Coordinates of N, CA and C in Angstrom, one line a residue:
X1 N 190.7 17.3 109.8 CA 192.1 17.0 109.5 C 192.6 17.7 108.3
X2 N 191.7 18.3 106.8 CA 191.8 19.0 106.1 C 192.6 20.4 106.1
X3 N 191.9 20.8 107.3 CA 192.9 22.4 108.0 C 193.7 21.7 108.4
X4 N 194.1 21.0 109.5 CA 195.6 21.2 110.0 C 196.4 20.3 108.7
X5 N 196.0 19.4 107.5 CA 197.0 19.1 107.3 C 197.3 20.3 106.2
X6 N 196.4 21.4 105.7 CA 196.8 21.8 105.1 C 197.9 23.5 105.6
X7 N 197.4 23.3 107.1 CA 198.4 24.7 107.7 C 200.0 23.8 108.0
X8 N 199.8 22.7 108.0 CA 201.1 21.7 108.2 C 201.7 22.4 107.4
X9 N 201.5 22.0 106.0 CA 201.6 22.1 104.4 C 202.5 23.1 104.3
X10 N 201.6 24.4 104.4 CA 202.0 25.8 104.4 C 203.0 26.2 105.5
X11 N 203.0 25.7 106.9 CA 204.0 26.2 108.0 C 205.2 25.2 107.5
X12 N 205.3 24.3 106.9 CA 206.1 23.9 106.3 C 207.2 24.6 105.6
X13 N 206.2 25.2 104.6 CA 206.6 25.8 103.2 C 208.0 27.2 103.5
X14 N 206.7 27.5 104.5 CA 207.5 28.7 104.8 C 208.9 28.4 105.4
X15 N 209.1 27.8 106.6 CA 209.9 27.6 107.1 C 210.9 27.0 106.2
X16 N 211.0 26.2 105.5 CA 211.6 25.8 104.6 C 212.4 27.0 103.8
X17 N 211.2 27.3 103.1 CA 211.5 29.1 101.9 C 212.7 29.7 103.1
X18 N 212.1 30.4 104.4 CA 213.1 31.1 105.6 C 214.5 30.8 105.6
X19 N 214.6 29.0 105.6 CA 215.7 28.1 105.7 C 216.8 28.8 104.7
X20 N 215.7 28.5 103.2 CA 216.6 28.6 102.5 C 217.3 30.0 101.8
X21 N 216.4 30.8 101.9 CA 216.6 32.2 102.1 C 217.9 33.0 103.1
X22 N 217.7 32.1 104.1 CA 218.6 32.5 105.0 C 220.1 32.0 105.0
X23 N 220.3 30.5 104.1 CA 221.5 30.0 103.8 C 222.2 30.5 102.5
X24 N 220.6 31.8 101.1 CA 221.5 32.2 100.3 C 222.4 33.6 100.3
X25 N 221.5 34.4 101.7 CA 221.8 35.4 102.3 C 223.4 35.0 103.3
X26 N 223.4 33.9 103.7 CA 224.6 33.6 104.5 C 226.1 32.9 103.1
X27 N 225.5 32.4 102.3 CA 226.8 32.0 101.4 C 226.6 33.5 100.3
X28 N 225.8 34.2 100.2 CA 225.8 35.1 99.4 C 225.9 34.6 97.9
X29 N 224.2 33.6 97.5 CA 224.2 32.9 96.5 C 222.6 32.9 96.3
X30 N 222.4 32.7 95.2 CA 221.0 32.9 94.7 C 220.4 31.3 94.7
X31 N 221.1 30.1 94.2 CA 221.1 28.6 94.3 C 220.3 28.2 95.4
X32 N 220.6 28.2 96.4 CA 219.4 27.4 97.3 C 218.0 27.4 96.9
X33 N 217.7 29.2 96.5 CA 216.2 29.9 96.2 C 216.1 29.1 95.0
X34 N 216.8 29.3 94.1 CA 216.2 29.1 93.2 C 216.4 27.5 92.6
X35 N 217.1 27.3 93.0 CA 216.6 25.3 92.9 C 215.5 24.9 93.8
X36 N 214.9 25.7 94.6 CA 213.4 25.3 95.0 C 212.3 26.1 94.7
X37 N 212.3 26.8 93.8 CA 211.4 27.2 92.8 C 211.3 26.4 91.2
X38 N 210.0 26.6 91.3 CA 209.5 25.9 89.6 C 208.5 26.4 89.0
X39 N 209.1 26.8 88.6 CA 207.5 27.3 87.3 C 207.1 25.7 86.3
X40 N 205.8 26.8 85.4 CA 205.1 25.4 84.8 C 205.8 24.3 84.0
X41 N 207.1 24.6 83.5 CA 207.6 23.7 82.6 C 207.8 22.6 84.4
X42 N 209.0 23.1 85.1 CA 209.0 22.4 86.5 C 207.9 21.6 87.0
X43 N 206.7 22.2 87.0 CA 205.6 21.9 87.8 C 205.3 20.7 86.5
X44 N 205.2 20.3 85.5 CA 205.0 19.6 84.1 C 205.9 18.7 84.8
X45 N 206.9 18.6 84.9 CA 207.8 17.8 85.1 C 207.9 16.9 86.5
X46 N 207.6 17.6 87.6 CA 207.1 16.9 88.6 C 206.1 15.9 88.6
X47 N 204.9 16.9 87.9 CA 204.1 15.6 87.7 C 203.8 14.6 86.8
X48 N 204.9 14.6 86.2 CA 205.4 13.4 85.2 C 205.7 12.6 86.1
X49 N 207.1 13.3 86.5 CA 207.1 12.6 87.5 C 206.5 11.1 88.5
X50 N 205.6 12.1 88.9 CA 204.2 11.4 90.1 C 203.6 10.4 89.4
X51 N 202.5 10.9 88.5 CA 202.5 10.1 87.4 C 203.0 8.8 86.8
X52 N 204.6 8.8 86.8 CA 205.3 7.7 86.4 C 205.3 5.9 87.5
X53 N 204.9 7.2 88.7 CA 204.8 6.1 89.9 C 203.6 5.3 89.6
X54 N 202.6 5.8 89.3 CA 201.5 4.8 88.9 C 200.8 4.4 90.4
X55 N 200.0 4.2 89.9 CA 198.9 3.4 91.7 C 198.4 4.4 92.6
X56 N 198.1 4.3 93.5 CA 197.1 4.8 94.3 C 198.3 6.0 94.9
X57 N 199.4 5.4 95.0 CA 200.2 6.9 95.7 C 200.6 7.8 94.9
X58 N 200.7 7.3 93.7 CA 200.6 8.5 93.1 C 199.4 9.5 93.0
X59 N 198.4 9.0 93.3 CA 196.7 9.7 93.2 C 196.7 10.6 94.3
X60 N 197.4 10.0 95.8 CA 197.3 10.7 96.6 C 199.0 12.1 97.0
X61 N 200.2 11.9 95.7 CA 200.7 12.7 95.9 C 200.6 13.9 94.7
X62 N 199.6 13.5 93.8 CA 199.1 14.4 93.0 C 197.8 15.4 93.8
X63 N 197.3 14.8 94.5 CA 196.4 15.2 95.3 C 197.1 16.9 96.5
X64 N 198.4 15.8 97.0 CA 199.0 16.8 98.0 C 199.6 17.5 97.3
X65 N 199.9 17.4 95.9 CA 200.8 18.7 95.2 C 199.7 19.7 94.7
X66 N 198.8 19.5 94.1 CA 197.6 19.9 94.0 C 197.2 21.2 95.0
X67 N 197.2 20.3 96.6 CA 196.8 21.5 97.7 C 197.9 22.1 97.7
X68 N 199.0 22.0 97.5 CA 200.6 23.0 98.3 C 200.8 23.8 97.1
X69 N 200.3 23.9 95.5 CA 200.1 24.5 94.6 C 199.4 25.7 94.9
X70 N 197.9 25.2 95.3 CA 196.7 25.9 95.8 C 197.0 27.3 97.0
X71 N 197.6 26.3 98.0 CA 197.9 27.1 99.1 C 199.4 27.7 98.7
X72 N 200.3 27.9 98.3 CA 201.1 28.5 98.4 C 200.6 29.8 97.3
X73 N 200.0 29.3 95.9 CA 199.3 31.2 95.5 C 198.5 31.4 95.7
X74 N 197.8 31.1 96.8 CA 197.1 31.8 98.2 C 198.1 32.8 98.7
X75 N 199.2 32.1 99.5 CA 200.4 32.9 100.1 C 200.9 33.8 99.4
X76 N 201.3 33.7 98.1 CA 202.0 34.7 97.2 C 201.0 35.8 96.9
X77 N 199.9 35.6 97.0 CA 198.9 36.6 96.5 C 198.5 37.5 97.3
X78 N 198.9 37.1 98.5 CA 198.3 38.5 99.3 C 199.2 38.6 100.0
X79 N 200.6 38.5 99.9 CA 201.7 39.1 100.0 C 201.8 40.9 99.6
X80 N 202.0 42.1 100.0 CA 202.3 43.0 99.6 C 202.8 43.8 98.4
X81 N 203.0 42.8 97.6 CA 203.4 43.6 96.0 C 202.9 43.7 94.8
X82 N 203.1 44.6 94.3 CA 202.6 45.6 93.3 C 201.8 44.5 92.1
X83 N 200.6 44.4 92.1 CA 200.2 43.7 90.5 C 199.7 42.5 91.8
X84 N 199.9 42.1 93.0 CA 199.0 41.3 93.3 C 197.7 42.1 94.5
X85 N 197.0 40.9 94.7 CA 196.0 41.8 95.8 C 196.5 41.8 97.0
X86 N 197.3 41.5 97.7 CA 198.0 42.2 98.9 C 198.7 43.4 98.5
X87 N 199.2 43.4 97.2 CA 199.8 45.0 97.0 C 198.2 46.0 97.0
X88 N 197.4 45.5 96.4 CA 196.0 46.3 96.4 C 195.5 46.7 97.8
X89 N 195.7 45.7 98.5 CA 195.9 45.9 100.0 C 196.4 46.9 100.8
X90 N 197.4 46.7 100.5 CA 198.4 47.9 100.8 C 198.4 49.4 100.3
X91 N 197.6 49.3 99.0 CA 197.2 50.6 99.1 C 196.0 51.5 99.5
X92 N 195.1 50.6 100.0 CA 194.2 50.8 100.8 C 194.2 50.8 102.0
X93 N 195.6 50.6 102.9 CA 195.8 50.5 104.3 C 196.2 52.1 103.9
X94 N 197.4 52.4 103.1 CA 198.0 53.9 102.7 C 196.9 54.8 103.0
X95 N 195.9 54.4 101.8 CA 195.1 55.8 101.4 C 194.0 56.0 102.9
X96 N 194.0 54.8 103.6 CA 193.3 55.3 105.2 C 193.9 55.4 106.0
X97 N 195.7 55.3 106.4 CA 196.4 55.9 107.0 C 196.9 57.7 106.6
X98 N 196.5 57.9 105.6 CA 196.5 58.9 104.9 C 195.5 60.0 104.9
X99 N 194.4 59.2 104.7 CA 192.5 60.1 104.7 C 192.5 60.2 103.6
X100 N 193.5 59.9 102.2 CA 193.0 60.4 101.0 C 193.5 59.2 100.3
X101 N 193.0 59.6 98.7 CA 193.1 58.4 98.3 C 194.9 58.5 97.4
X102 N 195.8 57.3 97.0 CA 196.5 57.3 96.1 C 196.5 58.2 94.9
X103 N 196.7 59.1 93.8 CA 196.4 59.3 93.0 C 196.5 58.1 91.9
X104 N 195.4 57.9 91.4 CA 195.1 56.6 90.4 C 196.2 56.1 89.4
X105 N 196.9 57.4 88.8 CA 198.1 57.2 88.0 C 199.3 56.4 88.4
X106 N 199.7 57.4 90.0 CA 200.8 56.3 90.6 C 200.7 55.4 90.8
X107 N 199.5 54.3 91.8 CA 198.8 53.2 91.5 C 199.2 52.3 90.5
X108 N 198.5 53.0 89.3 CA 198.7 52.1 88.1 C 200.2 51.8 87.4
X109 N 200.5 52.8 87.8 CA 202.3 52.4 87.4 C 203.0 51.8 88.1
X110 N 202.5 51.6 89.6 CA 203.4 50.8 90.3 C 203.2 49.3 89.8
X111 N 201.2 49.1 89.9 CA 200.8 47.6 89.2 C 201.8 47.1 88.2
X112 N 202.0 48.4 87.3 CA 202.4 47.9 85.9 C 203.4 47.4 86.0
X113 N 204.8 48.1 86.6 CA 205.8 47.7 87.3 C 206.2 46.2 88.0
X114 N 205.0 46.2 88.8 CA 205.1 45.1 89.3 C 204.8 43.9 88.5
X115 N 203.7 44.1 87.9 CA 203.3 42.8 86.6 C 204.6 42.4 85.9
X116 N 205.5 43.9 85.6 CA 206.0 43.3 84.7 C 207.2 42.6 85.7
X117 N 207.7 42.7 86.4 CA 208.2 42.1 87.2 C 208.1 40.6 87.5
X118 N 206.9 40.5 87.6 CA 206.6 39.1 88.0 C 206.2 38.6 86.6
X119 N 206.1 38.5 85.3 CA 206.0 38.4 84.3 C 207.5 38.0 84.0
X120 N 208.6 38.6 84.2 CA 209.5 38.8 83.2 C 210.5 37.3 84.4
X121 N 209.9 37.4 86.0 CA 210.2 36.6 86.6 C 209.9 35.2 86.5
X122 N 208.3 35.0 86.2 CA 208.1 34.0 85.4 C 209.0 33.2 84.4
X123 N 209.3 34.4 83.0 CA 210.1 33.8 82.3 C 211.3 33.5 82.7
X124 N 212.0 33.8 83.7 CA 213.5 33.7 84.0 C 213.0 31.9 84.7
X125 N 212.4 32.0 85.5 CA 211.8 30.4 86.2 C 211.8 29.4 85.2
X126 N 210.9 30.0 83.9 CA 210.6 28.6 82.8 C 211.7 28.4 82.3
X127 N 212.5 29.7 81.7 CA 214.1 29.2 81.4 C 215.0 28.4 82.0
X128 N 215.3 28.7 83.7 CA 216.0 27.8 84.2 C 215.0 26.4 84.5
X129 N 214.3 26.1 84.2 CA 213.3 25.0 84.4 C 213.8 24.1 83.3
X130 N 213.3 24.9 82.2 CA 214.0 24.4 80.8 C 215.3 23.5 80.5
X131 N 216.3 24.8 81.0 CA 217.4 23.9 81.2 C 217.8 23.3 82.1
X132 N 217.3 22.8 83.2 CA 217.3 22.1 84.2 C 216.9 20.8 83.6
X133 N 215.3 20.9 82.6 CA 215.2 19.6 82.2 C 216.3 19.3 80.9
X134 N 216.5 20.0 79.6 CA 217.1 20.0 78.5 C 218.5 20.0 78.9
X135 N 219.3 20.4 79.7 CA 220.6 21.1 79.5 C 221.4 20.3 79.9

């Protein structure tokens, strides 16, 4: 029951993410996305949240946030982009659709690129998290 409840979880997630992706592409608005994203100040706050409920359901919805945590940077992680290991991925499907390899420099600037990306994306999440909670 562990797998399917946890492919639930995940075919959930996604379909959801799709949903909402597709209503900020249709109103031409970033809002939907990003009121359902959280970084750690968000994720801190949730489970204050849970926490606050006290008792056994809270045990078991700290439990299910716990796995949908787990499994969704599972999902992000081997996604195709640069600085994670699906982007690693990807350049190893290249360099054997190719016969040679990447040259190691371009590689590494794309990582870098992408780190900082998701780095500088991070901080945009904790900010709006921030004032989400403070503001």
């Amino acid at each position: 029951a562990g797998f399917l409840h946890s492919y639930n979880m995940l075919d959930y997630s996604i379909y959801t993410l799709k949903g909402m992706a597709g209503l900020s592409f249709k109103e031409k608005n970033i809002e939907p996305i990003s009121q359902s994203v959280a970084g750690p100040v968000g994720i801190y706050s949730i489970i204050k949240l849970i926490v606050g409920e006290g008792g056994k359901s809270a045990v078991l919805s700290l439990l299910d946030l716990t796995a949908l945590m787990s499994l969704s940077l599972a999902l992000v992680n081997i996604l195709p982009f640069p600085a994670l290991d699906g982007g690693r991925a990807l350049f190893v499907l290249v360099e054997k659709a190719r016969g040679k390899r990447v040259s190691s420099s371009f590689e590494n600037a794309v990582h870098k690129w992408g780190m900082i990306f998701l780095l500088g994306f991070i901080v945009l999440i904790t900010v709006k998290d921030v004032l989400r909670i403070f503001g």
